[in-house]
PDB file of C-alpha atoms in Angstrom:
ATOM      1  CA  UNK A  84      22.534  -7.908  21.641  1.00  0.00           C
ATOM      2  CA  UNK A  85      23.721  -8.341  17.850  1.00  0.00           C
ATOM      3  CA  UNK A  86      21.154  -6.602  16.437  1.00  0.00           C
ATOM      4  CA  UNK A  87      21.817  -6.244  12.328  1.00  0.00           C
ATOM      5  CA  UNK A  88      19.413  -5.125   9.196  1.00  0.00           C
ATOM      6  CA  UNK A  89      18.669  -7.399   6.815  1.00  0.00           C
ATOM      7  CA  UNK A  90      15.847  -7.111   3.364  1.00  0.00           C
ATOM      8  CA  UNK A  91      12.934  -7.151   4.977  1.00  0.00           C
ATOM      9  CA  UNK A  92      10.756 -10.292   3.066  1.00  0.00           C
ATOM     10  CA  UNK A  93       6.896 -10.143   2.133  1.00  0.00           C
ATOM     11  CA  UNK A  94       6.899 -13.135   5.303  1.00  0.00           C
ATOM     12  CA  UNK A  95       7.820 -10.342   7.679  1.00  0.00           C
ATOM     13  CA  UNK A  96       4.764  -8.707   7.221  1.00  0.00           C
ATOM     14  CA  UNK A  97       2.521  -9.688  10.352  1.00  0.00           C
ATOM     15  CA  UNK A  98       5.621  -8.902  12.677  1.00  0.00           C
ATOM     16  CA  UNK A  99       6.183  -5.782  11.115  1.00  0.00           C
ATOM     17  CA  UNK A 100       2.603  -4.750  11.936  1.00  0.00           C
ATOM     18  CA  UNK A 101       2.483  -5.917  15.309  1.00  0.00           C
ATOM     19  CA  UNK A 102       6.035  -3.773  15.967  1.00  0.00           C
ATOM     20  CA  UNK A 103       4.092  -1.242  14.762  1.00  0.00           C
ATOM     21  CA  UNK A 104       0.987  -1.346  16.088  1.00  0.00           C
ATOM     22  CA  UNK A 105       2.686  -1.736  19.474  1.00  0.00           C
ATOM     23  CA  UNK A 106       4.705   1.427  19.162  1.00  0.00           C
ATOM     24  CA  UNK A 107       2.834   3.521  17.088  1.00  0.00           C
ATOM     25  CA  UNK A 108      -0.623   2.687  18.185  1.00  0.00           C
ATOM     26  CA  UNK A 109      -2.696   4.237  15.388  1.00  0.00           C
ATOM     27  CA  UNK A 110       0.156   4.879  12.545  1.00  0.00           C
ATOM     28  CA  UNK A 111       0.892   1.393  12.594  1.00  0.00           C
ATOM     29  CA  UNK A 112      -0.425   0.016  10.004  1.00  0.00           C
ATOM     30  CA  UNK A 113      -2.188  -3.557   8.827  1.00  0.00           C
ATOM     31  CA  UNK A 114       0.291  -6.108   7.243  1.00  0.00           C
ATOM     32  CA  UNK A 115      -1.108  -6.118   3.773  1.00  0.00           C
ATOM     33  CA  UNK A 116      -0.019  -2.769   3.652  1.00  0.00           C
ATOM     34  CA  UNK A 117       3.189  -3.684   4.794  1.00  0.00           C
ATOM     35  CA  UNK A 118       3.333  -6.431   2.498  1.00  0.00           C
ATOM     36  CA  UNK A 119       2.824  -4.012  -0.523  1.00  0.00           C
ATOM     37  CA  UNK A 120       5.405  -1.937   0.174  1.00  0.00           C
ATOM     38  CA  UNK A 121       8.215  -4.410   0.604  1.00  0.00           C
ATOM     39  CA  UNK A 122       6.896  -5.914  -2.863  1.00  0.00           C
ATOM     40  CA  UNK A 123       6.895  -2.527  -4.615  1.00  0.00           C
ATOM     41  CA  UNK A 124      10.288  -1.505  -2.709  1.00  0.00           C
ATOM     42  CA  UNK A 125      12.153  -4.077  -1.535  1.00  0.00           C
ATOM     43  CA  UNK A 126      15.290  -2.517  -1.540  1.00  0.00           C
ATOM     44  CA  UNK A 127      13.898  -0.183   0.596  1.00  0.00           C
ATOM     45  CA  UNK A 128      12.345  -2.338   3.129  1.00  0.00           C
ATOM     46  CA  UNK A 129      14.083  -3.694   6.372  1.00  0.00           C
ATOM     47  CA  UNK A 130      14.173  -5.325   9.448  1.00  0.00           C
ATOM     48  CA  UNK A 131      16.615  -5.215  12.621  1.00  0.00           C
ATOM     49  CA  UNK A 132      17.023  -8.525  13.735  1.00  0.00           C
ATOM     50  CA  UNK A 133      18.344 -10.287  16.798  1.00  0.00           C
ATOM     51  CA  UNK A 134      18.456 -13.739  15.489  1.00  0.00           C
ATOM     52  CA  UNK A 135      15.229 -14.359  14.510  1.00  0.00           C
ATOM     53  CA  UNK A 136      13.014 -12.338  16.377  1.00  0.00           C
ATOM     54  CA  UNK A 137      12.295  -8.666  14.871  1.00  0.00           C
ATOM     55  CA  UNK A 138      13.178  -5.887  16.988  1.00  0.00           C
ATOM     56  CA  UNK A 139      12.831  -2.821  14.379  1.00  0.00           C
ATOM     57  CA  UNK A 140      12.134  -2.002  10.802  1.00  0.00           C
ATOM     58  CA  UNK A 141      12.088   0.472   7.925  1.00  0.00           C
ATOM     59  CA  UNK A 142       9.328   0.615   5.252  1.00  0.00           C
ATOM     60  CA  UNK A 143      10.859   3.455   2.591  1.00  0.00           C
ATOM     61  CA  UNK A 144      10.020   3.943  -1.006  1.00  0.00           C
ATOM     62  CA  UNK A 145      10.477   6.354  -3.885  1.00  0.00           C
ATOM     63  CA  UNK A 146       7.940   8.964  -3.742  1.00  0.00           C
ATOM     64  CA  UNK A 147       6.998  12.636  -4.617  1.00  0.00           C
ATOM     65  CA  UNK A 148       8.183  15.690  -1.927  1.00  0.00           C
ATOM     66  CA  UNK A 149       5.229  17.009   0.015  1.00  0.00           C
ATOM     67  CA  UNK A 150       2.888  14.648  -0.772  1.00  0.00           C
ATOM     68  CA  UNK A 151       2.964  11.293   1.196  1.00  0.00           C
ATOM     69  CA  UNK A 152       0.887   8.764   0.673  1.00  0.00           C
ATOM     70  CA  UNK A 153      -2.163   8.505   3.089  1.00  0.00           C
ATOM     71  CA  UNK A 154      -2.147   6.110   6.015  1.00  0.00           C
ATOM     72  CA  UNK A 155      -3.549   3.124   5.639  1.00  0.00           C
ATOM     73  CA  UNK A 156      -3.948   3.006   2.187  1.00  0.00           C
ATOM     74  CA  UNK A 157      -2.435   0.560  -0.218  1.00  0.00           C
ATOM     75  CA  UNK A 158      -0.149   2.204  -3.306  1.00  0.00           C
ATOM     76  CA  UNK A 159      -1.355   0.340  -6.238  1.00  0.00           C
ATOM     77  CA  UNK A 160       2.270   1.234  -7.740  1.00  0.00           C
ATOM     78  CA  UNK A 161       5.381   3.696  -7.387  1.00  0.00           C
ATOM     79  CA  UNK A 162       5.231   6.859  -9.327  1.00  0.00           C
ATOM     80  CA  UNK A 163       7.877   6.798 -12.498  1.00  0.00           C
ATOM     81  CA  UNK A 164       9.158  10.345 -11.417  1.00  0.00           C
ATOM     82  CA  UNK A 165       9.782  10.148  -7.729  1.00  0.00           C
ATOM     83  CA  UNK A 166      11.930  12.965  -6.345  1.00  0.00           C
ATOM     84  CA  UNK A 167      12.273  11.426  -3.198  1.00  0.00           C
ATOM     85  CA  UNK A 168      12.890   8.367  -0.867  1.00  0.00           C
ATOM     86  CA  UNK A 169      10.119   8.222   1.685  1.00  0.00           C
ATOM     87  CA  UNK A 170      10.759   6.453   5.123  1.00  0.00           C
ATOM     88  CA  UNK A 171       6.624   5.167   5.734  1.00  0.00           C
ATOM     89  CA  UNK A 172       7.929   3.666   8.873  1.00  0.00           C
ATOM     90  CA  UNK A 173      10.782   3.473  10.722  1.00  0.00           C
ATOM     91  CA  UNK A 174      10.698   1.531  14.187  1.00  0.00           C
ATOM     92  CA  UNK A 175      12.960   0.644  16.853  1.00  0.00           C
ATOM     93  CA  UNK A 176      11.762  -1.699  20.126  1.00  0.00           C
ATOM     94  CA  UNK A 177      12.972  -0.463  23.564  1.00  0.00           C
ATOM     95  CA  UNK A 178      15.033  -3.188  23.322  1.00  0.00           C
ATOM     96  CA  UNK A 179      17.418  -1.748  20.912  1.00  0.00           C
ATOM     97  CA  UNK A 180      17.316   1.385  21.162  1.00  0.00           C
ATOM     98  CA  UNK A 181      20.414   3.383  21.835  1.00  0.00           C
ATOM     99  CA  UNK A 182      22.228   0.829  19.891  1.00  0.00           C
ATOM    100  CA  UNK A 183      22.260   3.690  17.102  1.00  0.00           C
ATOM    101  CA  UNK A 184      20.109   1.315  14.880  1.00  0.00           C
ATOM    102  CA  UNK A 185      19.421   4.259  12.603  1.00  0.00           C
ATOM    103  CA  UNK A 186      22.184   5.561  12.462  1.00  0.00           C
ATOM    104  CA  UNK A 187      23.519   2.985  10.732  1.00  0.00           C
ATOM    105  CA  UNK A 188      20.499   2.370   8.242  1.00  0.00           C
ATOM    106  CA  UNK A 189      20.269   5.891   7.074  1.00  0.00           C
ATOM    107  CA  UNK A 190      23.889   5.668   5.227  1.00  0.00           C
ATOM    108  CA  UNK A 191      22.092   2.639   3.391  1.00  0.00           C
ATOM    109  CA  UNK A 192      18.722   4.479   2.302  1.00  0.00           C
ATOM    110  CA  UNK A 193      21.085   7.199   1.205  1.00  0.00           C
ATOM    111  CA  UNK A 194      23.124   5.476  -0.966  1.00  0.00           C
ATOM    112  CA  UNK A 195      19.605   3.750  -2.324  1.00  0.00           C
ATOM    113  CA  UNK A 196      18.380   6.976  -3.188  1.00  0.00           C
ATOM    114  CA  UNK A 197      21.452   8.174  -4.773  1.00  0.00           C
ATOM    115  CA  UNK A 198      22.073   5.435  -7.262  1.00  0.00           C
ATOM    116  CA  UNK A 199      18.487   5.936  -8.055  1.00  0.00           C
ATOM    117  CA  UNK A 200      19.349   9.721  -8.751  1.00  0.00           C
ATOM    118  CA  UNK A 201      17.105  10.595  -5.841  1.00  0.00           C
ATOM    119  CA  UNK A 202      18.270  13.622  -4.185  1.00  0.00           C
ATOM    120  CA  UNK A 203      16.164  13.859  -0.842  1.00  0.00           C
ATOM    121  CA  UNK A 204      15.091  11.520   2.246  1.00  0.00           C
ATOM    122  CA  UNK A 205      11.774  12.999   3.509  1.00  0.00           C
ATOM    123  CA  UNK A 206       9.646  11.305   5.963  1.00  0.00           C
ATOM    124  CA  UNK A 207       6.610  12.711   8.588  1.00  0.00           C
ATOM    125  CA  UNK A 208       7.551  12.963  12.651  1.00  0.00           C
ATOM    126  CA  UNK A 209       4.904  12.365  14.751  1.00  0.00           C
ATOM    127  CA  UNK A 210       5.090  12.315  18.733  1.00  0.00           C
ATOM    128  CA  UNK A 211       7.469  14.561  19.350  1.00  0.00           C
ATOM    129  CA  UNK A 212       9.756  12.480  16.938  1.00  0.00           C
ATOM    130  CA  UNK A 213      11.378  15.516  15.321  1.00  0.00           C
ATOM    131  CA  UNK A 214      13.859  16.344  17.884  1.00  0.00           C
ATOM    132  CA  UNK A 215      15.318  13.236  17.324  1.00  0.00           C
ATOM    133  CA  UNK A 216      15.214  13.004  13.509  1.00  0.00           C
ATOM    134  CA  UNK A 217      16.996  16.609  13.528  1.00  0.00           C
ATOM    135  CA  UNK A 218      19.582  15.145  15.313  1.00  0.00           C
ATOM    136  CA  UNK A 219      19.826  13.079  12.145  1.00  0.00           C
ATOM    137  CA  UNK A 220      20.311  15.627   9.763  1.00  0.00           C
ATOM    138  CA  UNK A 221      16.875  16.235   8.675  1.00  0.00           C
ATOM    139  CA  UNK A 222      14.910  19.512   8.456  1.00  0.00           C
ATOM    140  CA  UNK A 223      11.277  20.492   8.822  1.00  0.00           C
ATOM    141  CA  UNK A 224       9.716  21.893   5.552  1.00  0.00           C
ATOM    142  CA  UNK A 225       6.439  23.322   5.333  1.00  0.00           C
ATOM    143  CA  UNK A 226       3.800  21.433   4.168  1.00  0.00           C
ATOM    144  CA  UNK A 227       3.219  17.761   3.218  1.00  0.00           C
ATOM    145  CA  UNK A 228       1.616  16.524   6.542  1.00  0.00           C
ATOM    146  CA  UNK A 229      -1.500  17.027   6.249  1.00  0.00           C
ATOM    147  CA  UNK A 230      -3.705  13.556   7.429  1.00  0.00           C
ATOM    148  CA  UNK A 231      -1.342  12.725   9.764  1.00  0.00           C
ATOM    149  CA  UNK A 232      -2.468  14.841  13.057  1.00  0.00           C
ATOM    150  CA  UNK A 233      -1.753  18.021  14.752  1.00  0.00           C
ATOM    151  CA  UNK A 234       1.674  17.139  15.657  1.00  0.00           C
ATOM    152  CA  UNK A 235       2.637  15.525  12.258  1.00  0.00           C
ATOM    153  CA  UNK A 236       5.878  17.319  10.854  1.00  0.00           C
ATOM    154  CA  UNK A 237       7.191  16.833   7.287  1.00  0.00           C
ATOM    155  CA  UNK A 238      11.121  16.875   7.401  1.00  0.00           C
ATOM    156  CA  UNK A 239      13.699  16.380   4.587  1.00  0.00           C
ATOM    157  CA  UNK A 240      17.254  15.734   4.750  1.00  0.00           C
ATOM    158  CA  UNK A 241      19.460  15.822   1.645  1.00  0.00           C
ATOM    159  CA  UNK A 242      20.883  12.176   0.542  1.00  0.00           C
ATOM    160  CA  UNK A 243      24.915  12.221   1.431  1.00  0.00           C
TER     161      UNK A 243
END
């Protein structure tokens, strides 16, 4: 498998969703959301490919600490004053995984946030998912999950 990340395009939409409806059930969300985002944040937004079918993807935008937006609900528009880079969504098929496919994106979203003087990566674990984003560096923080279920963690990991 050569799987690599690439921009993620407003066309990617509908695969996006169905990635993520088929691994997160109810987080994943409807394409027009996922549409939005990449439009708003397209620097932000991408896919892991294997030629030309989509095997992952990360929806991440600036945002405010603590205070995601809710699920599936359109933005409208990024805040002027974000203080950090939010990762909405970040999936990986079976497929792929163990390929460290985040691993290698993370260095990218940091160096996003930095150059936008953007000090923090913060997303929400659900699942269970927290052991693993740990491994990566990030750290729970109190608050900021609310909406997202009983499990739902908000973590935070300073940008390298």
């Amino acid at each position: 498998m050569t799987a690599v990340w690439r921009p993620a395009t407003v066309s990617d939409a509908p695969r996006i969703a169905a990635l993520a409806r088929a691994e997160l059930g109810d987080y994943g969300e409807a394409a027009d959301l996922y549409a939005e985002r990449i439009a708003l944040s397209p620097e932000g937004c991408w896919v892991l490919a294997d030629g030309d079918t989509v095997i992952g993807h990360c929806i991440s935008h600036p945002w405010h600490r603590l205070a995601p937006p809710a699920m599936h609900a359109l933005l409208g528009d990024l805040p002027p004053s974000a203080d950090c880079w939010y990762l909405h969504d970040v999936v990986v098929a079976p497929v792929a995984r163990g390929t460290k496919a985040v691993e290698r994106l993370l260095p990218i979203l940091s160096d996003i946030a930095a150059r936008r003087g953007i000090p923090v990566l913060a997303l929400i674990a659900v699942g269970g998912a927290d052991a693993y984003w740990a491994r990566q560096g990030f750290i729970a923080a109190p608050g900021g999950a609310a909406g997202f279920g009983a499990d739902a963690i908000y973590m935070e990991r300073r940008v390298d």
